[in-house]
């Protein structure tokens, strides 16, 4: 069960990074298609943000605690943060595709461990998140083709 708890912490950290990464792209995107991508990124970060609290509560259901600081939380992340402003839309989309894929990797690990540990409620929640992130990935990849 400890492996499942750790995997949930990794997912929580990665979702938090993806949320902020997408939100800052929403704030900073520029260009002729600004309105379209500003709204598109808002849809994604709103969804990801909405998953953070229920993900954290999975730890409490397992009688564990969430990290108490961002420093502690980010020790679990496998997703890289942005360190410079990314001005090109193609680079923004590539970064979000990679972030989404990393979150999907985290989700799949939690799903496998939840199933192994007979935590069907957790597995069901995670299965829904996998489906949502697969859709995000589809939209991001199709958008990248449009400009690439």
PDB file of N, CA and C in Angstrom, residues 28-82:
ATOM      1  N   UNK A  28       0.187  33.988 -20.713  1.00  0.00           N
ATOM      2  CA  UNK A  28       1.269  34.543 -21.519  1.00  0.00           C
ATOM      3  C   UNK A  28       1.202  34.250 -23.010  1.00  0.00           C
ATOM      4  N   UNK A  29       0.229  33.480 -23.456  1.00  0.00           N
ATOM      5  CA  UNK A  29       0.141  33.173 -24.889  1.00  0.00           C
ATOM      6  C   UNK A  29      -0.122  34.459 -25.671  1.00  0.00           C
ATOM      7  N   UNK A  30       0.474  34.544 -26.854  1.00  0.00           N
ATOM      8  CA  UNK A  30       0.310  35.723 -27.708  1.00  0.00           C
ATOM      9  C   UNK A  30       0.147  35.267 -29.153  1.00  0.00           C
ATOM     10  N   UNK A  31      -0.289  36.184 -29.974  1.00  0.00           N
ATOM     11  CA  UNK A  31      -0.356  35.903 -31.402  1.00  0.00           C
ATOM     12  C   UNK A  31      -1.764  35.988 -31.953  1.00  0.00           C
ATOM     13  N   UNK A  32      -1.859  35.693 -33.234  1.00  0.00           N
ATOM     14  CA  UNK A  32      -3.115  35.842 -33.964  1.00  0.00           C
ATOM     15  C   UNK A  32      -4.220  34.957 -33.401  1.00  0.00           C
ATOM     16  N   UNK A  33      -3.835  33.793 -32.843  1.00  0.00           N
ATOM     17  CA  UNK A  33      -4.825  32.866 -32.297  1.00  0.00           C
ATOM     18  C   UNK A  33      -4.918  32.955 -30.776  1.00  0.00           C
ATOM     19  N   UNK A  34      -4.560  34.117 -30.235  1.00  0.00           N
ATOM     20  CA  UNK A  34      -4.550  34.323 -28.788  1.00  0.00           C
ATOM     21  C   UNK A  34      -5.860  33.890 -28.142  1.00  0.00           C
ATOM     22  N   UNK A  35      -6.968  34.383 -28.626  1.00  0.00           N
ATOM     23  CA  UNK A  35      -8.264  34.125 -27.977  1.00  0.00           C
ATOM     24  C   UNK A  35      -8.561  32.634 -27.935  1.00  0.00           C
ATOM     25  N   UNK A  36      -8.319  31.955 -29.043  1.00  0.00           N
ATOM     26  CA  UNK A  36      -8.575  30.513 -29.113  1.00  0.00           C
ATOM     27  C   UNK A  36      -7.742  29.757 -28.078  1.00  0.00           C
ATOM     28  N   UNK A  37      -6.439  30.044 -28.025  1.00  0.00           N
ATOM     29  CA  UNK A  37      -5.567  29.301 -27.122  1.00  0.00           C
ATOM     30  C   UNK A  37      -5.709  29.752 -25.672  1.00  0.00           C
ATOM     31  N   UNK A  38      -5.995  31.006 -25.467  1.00  0.00           N
ATOM     32  CA  UNK A  38      -6.255  31.502 -24.116  1.00  0.00           C
ATOM     33  C   UNK A  38      -7.417  30.709 -23.510  1.00  0.00           C
ATOM     34  N   UNK A  39      -8.469  30.526 -24.260  1.00  0.00           N
ATOM     35  CA  UNK A  39      -9.639  29.766 -23.804  1.00  0.00           C
ATOM     36  C   UNK A  39      -9.325  28.279 -23.703  1.00  0.00           C
ATOM     37  N   UNK A  40      -8.628  27.735 -24.686  1.00  0.00           N
ATOM     38  CA  UNK A  40      -8.262  26.319 -24.692  1.00  0.00           C
ATOM     39  C   UNK A  40      -7.430  25.966 -23.465  1.00  0.00           C
ATOM     40  N   UNK A  41      -6.424  26.776 -23.160  1.00  0.00           N
ATOM     41  CA  UNK A  41      -5.587  26.513 -21.996  1.00  0.00           C
ATOM     42  C   UNK A  41      -6.390  26.660 -20.704  1.00  0.00           C
ATOM     43  N   UNK A  42      -7.339  27.599 -20.679  1.00  0.00           N
ATOM     44  CA  UNK A  42      -8.194  27.749 -19.499  1.00  0.00           C
ATOM     45  C   UNK A  42      -9.012  26.482 -19.257  1.00  0.00           C
ATOM     46  N   UNK A  43      -9.538  25.899 -20.323  1.00  0.00           N
ATOM     47  CA  UNK A  43     -10.304  24.660 -20.183  1.00  0.00           C
ATOM     48  C   UNK A  43      -9.451  23.559 -19.552  1.00  0.00           C
ATOM     49  N   UNK A  44      -8.207  23.459 -20.001  1.00  0.00           N
ATOM     50  CA  UNK A  44      -7.325  22.412 -19.476  1.00  0.00           C
ATOM     51  C   UNK A  44      -6.946  22.697 -18.032  1.00  0.00           C
ATOM     52  N   UNK A  45      -6.484  23.924 -17.732  1.00  0.00           N
ATOM     53  CA  UNK A  45      -6.036  24.166 -16.354  1.00  0.00           C
ATOM     54  C   UNK A  45      -7.194  24.104 -15.371  1.00  0.00           C
ATOM     55  N   UNK A  46      -8.387  24.484 -15.795  1.00  0.00           N
ATOM     56  CA  UNK A  46      -9.557  24.387 -14.915  1.00  0.00           C
ATOM     57  C   UNK A  46      -9.838  22.927 -14.573  1.00  0.00           C
ATOM     58  N   UNK A  47      -9.763  22.067 -15.591  1.00  0.00           N
ATOM     59  CA  UNK A  47      -9.987  20.642 -15.357  1.00  0.00           C
ATOM     60  C   UNK A  47      -8.914  20.063 -14.433  1.00  0.00           C
ATOM     61  N   UNK A  48      -7.654  20.343 -14.734  1.00  0.00           N
ATOM     62  CA  UNK A  48      -6.563  19.785 -13.933  1.00  0.00           C
ATOM     63  C   UNK A  48      -6.653  20.301 -12.499  1.00  0.00           C
ATOM     64  N   UNK A  49      -6.927  21.587 -12.333  1.00  0.00           N
ATOM     65  CA  UNK A  49      -7.060  22.146 -10.986  1.00  0.00           C
ATOM     66  C   UNK A  49      -8.178  21.432 -10.216  1.00  0.00           C
ATOM     67  N   UNK A  50      -9.272  21.158 -10.914  1.00  0.00           N
ATOM     68  CA  UNK A  50     -10.397  20.469 -10.279  1.00  0.00           C
ATOM     69  C   UNK A  50     -10.075  19.055  -9.831  1.00  0.00           C
ATOM     70  N   UNK A  51      -9.013  18.477 -10.368  1.00  0.00           N
ATOM     71  CA  UNK A  51      -8.633  17.114  -9.985  1.00  0.00           C
ATOM     72  C   UNK A  51      -7.679  17.079  -8.792  1.00  0.00           C
ATOM     73  N   UNK A  52      -7.094  18.206  -8.455  1.00  0.00           N
ATOM     74  CA  UNK A  52      -6.066  18.219  -7.414  1.00  0.00           C
ATOM     75  C   UNK A  52      -6.636  17.874  -6.038  1.00  0.00           C
ATOM     76  N   UNK A  53      -7.737  18.486  -5.641  1.00  0.00           N
ATOM     77  CA  UNK A  53      -8.314  18.206  -4.323  1.00  0.00           C
ATOM     78  C   UNK A  53      -8.765  16.755  -4.202  1.00  0.00           C
ATOM     79  N   UNK A  54      -9.518  16.210  -5.176  1.00  0.00           N
ATOM     80  CA  UNK A  54      -9.899  14.799  -5.049  1.00  0.00           C
ATOM     81  C   UNK A  54      -8.697  13.846  -5.040  1.00  0.00           C
ATOM     82  N   UNK A  55      -7.638  14.211  -5.747  1.00  0.00           N
ATOM     83  CA  UNK A  55      -6.431  13.381  -5.732  1.00  0.00           C
ATOM     84  C   UNK A  55      -5.795  13.399  -4.343  1.00  0.00           C
ATOM     85  N   UNK A  56      -5.699  14.575  -3.743  1.00  0.00           N
ATOM     86  CA  UNK A  56      -5.149  14.681  -2.386  1.00  0.00           C
ATOM     87  C   UNK A  56      -5.998  13.884  -1.388  1.00  0.00           C
ATOM     88  N   UNK A  57      -7.303  13.913  -1.586  1.00  0.00           N
ATOM     89  CA  UNK A  57      -8.190  13.190  -0.668  1.00  0.00           C
ATOM     90  C   UNK A  57      -8.029  11.679  -0.774  1.00  0.00           C
ATOM     91  N   UNK A  58      -7.496  11.197  -1.905  1.00  0.00           N
ATOM     92  CA  UNK A  58      -7.213   9.766  -2.011  1.00  0.00           C
ATOM     93  C   UNK A  58      -6.206   9.340  -0.951  1.00  0.00           C
ATOM     94  N   UNK A  59      -5.235  10.210  -0.674  1.00  0.00           N
ATOM     95  CA  UNK A  59      -4.253   9.913   0.367  1.00  0.00           C
ATOM     96  C   UNK A  59      -4.912   9.809   1.732  1.00  0.00           C
ATOM     97  N   UNK A  60      -5.836  10.712   2.008  1.00  0.00           N
ATOM     98  CA  UNK A  60      -6.521  10.689   3.305  1.00  0.00           C
ATOM     99  C   UNK A  60      -7.373   9.423   3.442  1.00  0.00           C
ATOM    100  N   UNK A  61      -7.973   8.964   2.330  1.00  0.00           N
ATOM    101  CA  UNK A  61      -8.743   7.717   2.363  1.00  0.00           C
ATOM    102  C   UNK A  61      -7.859   6.530   2.716  1.00  0.00           C
ATOM    103  N   UNK A  62      -6.582   6.646   2.384  1.00  0.00           N
ATOM    104  CA  UNK A  62      -5.625   5.583   2.687  1.00  0.00           C
ATOM    105  C   UNK A  62      -4.911   5.822   4.015  1.00  0.00           C
ATOM    106  N   UNK A  63      -5.438   6.751   4.809  1.00  0.00           N
ATOM    107  CA  UNK A  63      -4.893   7.079   6.124  1.00  0.00           C
ATOM    108  C   UNK A  63      -3.458   7.612   6.032  1.00  0.00           C
ATOM    109  N   UNK A  64      -3.220   8.424   5.011  1.00  0.00           N
ATOM    110  CA  UNK A  64      -1.920   9.065   4.833  1.00  0.00           C
ATOM    111  C   UNK A  64      -2.158  10.574   4.793  1.00  0.00           C
ATOM    112  N   UNK A  65      -1.101  11.322   4.744  1.00  0.00           N
ATOM    113  CA  UNK A  65      -1.177  12.776   4.725  1.00  0.00           C
ATOM    114  C   UNK A  65      -0.601  13.320   3.424  1.00  0.00           C
ATOM    115  N   UNK A  66      -1.086  14.463   3.036  1.00  0.00           N
ATOM    116  CA  UNK A  66      -0.536  15.147   1.871  1.00  0.00           C
ATOM    117  C   UNK A  66       0.725  15.897   2.306  1.00  0.00           C
ATOM    118  N   UNK A  67       1.609  16.158   1.367  1.00  0.00           N
ATOM    119  CA  UNK A  67       2.767  16.999   1.702  1.00  0.00           C
ATOM    120  C   UNK A  67       2.280  18.354   2.233  1.00  0.00           C
ATOM    121  N   UNK A  68       3.021  18.896   3.193  1.00  0.00           N
ATOM    122  CA  UNK A  68       2.573  20.128   3.852  1.00  0.00           C
ATOM    123  C   UNK A  68       3.092  21.401   3.199  1.00  0.00           C
ATOM    124  N   UNK A  69       4.027  21.274   2.268  1.00  0.00           N
ATOM    125  CA  UNK A  69       4.565  22.459   1.597  1.00  0.00           C
ATOM    126  C   UNK A  69       4.778  22.139   0.128  1.00  0.00           C
ATOM    127  N   UNK A  70       4.927  23.190  -0.656  1.00  0.00           N
ATOM    128  CA  UNK A  70       5.239  22.974  -2.073  1.00  0.00           C
ATOM    129  C   UNK A  70       6.609  22.328  -2.216  1.00  0.00           C
ATOM    130  N   UNK A  71       7.551  22.709  -1.367  1.00  0.00           N
ATOM    131  CA  UNK A  71       8.877  22.084  -1.410  1.00  0.00           C
ATOM    132  C   UNK A  71       8.765  20.574  -1.205  1.00  0.00           C
ATOM    133  N   UNK A  72       8.008  20.177  -0.218  1.00  0.00           N
ATOM    134  CA  UNK A  72       7.843  18.745   0.046  1.00  0.00           C
ATOM    135  C   UNK A  72       7.096  18.072  -1.110  1.00  0.00           C
ATOM    136  N   UNK A  73       6.033  18.701  -1.591  1.00  0.00           N
ATOM    137  CA  UNK A  73       5.257  18.138  -2.696  1.00  0.00           C
ATOM    138  C   UNK A  73       6.128  17.948  -3.934  1.00  0.00           C
ATOM    139  N   UNK A  74       6.927  18.958  -4.239  1.00  0.00           N
ATOM    140  CA  UNK A  74       7.709  18.924  -5.475  1.00  0.00           C
ATOM    141  C   UNK A  74       8.876  17.937  -5.421  1.00  0.00           C
ATOM    142  N   UNK A  75       9.164  17.389  -4.257  1.00  0.00           N
ATOM    143  CA  UNK A  75      10.147  16.309  -4.191  1.00  0.00           C
ATOM    144  C   UNK A  75       9.620  15.061  -4.901  1.00  0.00           C
ATOM    145  N   UNK A  76       8.305  14.986  -5.085  1.00  0.00           N
ATOM    146  CA  UNK A  76       7.677  13.835  -5.736  1.00  0.00           C
ATOM    147  C   UNK A  76       7.500  14.022  -7.243  1.00  0.00           C
ATOM    148  N   UNK A  77       7.613  15.227  -7.741  1.00  0.00           N
ATOM    149  CA  UNK A  77       7.302  15.484  -9.153  1.00  0.00           C
ATOM    150  C   UNK A  77       8.313  14.835 -10.090  1.00  0.00           C
ATOM    151  N   UNK A  78       7.797  14.365 -11.212  1.00  0.00           N
ATOM    152  CA  UNK A  78       8.657  13.884 -12.287  1.00  0.00           C
ATOM    153  C   UNK A  78       8.520  14.784 -13.502  1.00  0.00           C
ATOM    154  N   UNK A  79       7.611  15.714 -13.436  1.00  0.00           N
ATOM    155  CA  UNK A  79       7.326  16.669 -14.507  1.00  0.00           C
ATOM    156  C   UNK A  79       8.154  17.932 -14.284  1.00  0.00           C
ATOM    157  N   UNK A  80       8.822  18.375 -15.332  1.00  0.00           N
ATOM    158  CA  UNK A  80       9.666  19.559 -15.220  1.00  0.00           C
ATOM    159  C   UNK A  80       8.829  20.841 -15.332  1.00  0.00           C
ATOM    160  N   UNK A  81       9.196  21.805 -14.526  1.00  0.00           N
ATOM    161  CA  UNK A  81       8.562  23.118 -14.590  1.00  0.00           C
ATOM    162  C   UNK A  81       9.201  23.941 -15.695  1.00  0.00           C
ATOM    163  N   UNK A  82       8.498  24.972 -16.122  1.00  0.00           N
ATOM    164  CA  UNK A  82       9.075  25.931 -17.063  1.00  0.00           C
ATOM    165  C   UNK A  82      10.033  26.821 -16.278  1.00  0.00           C
TER     166      UNK A  82
END
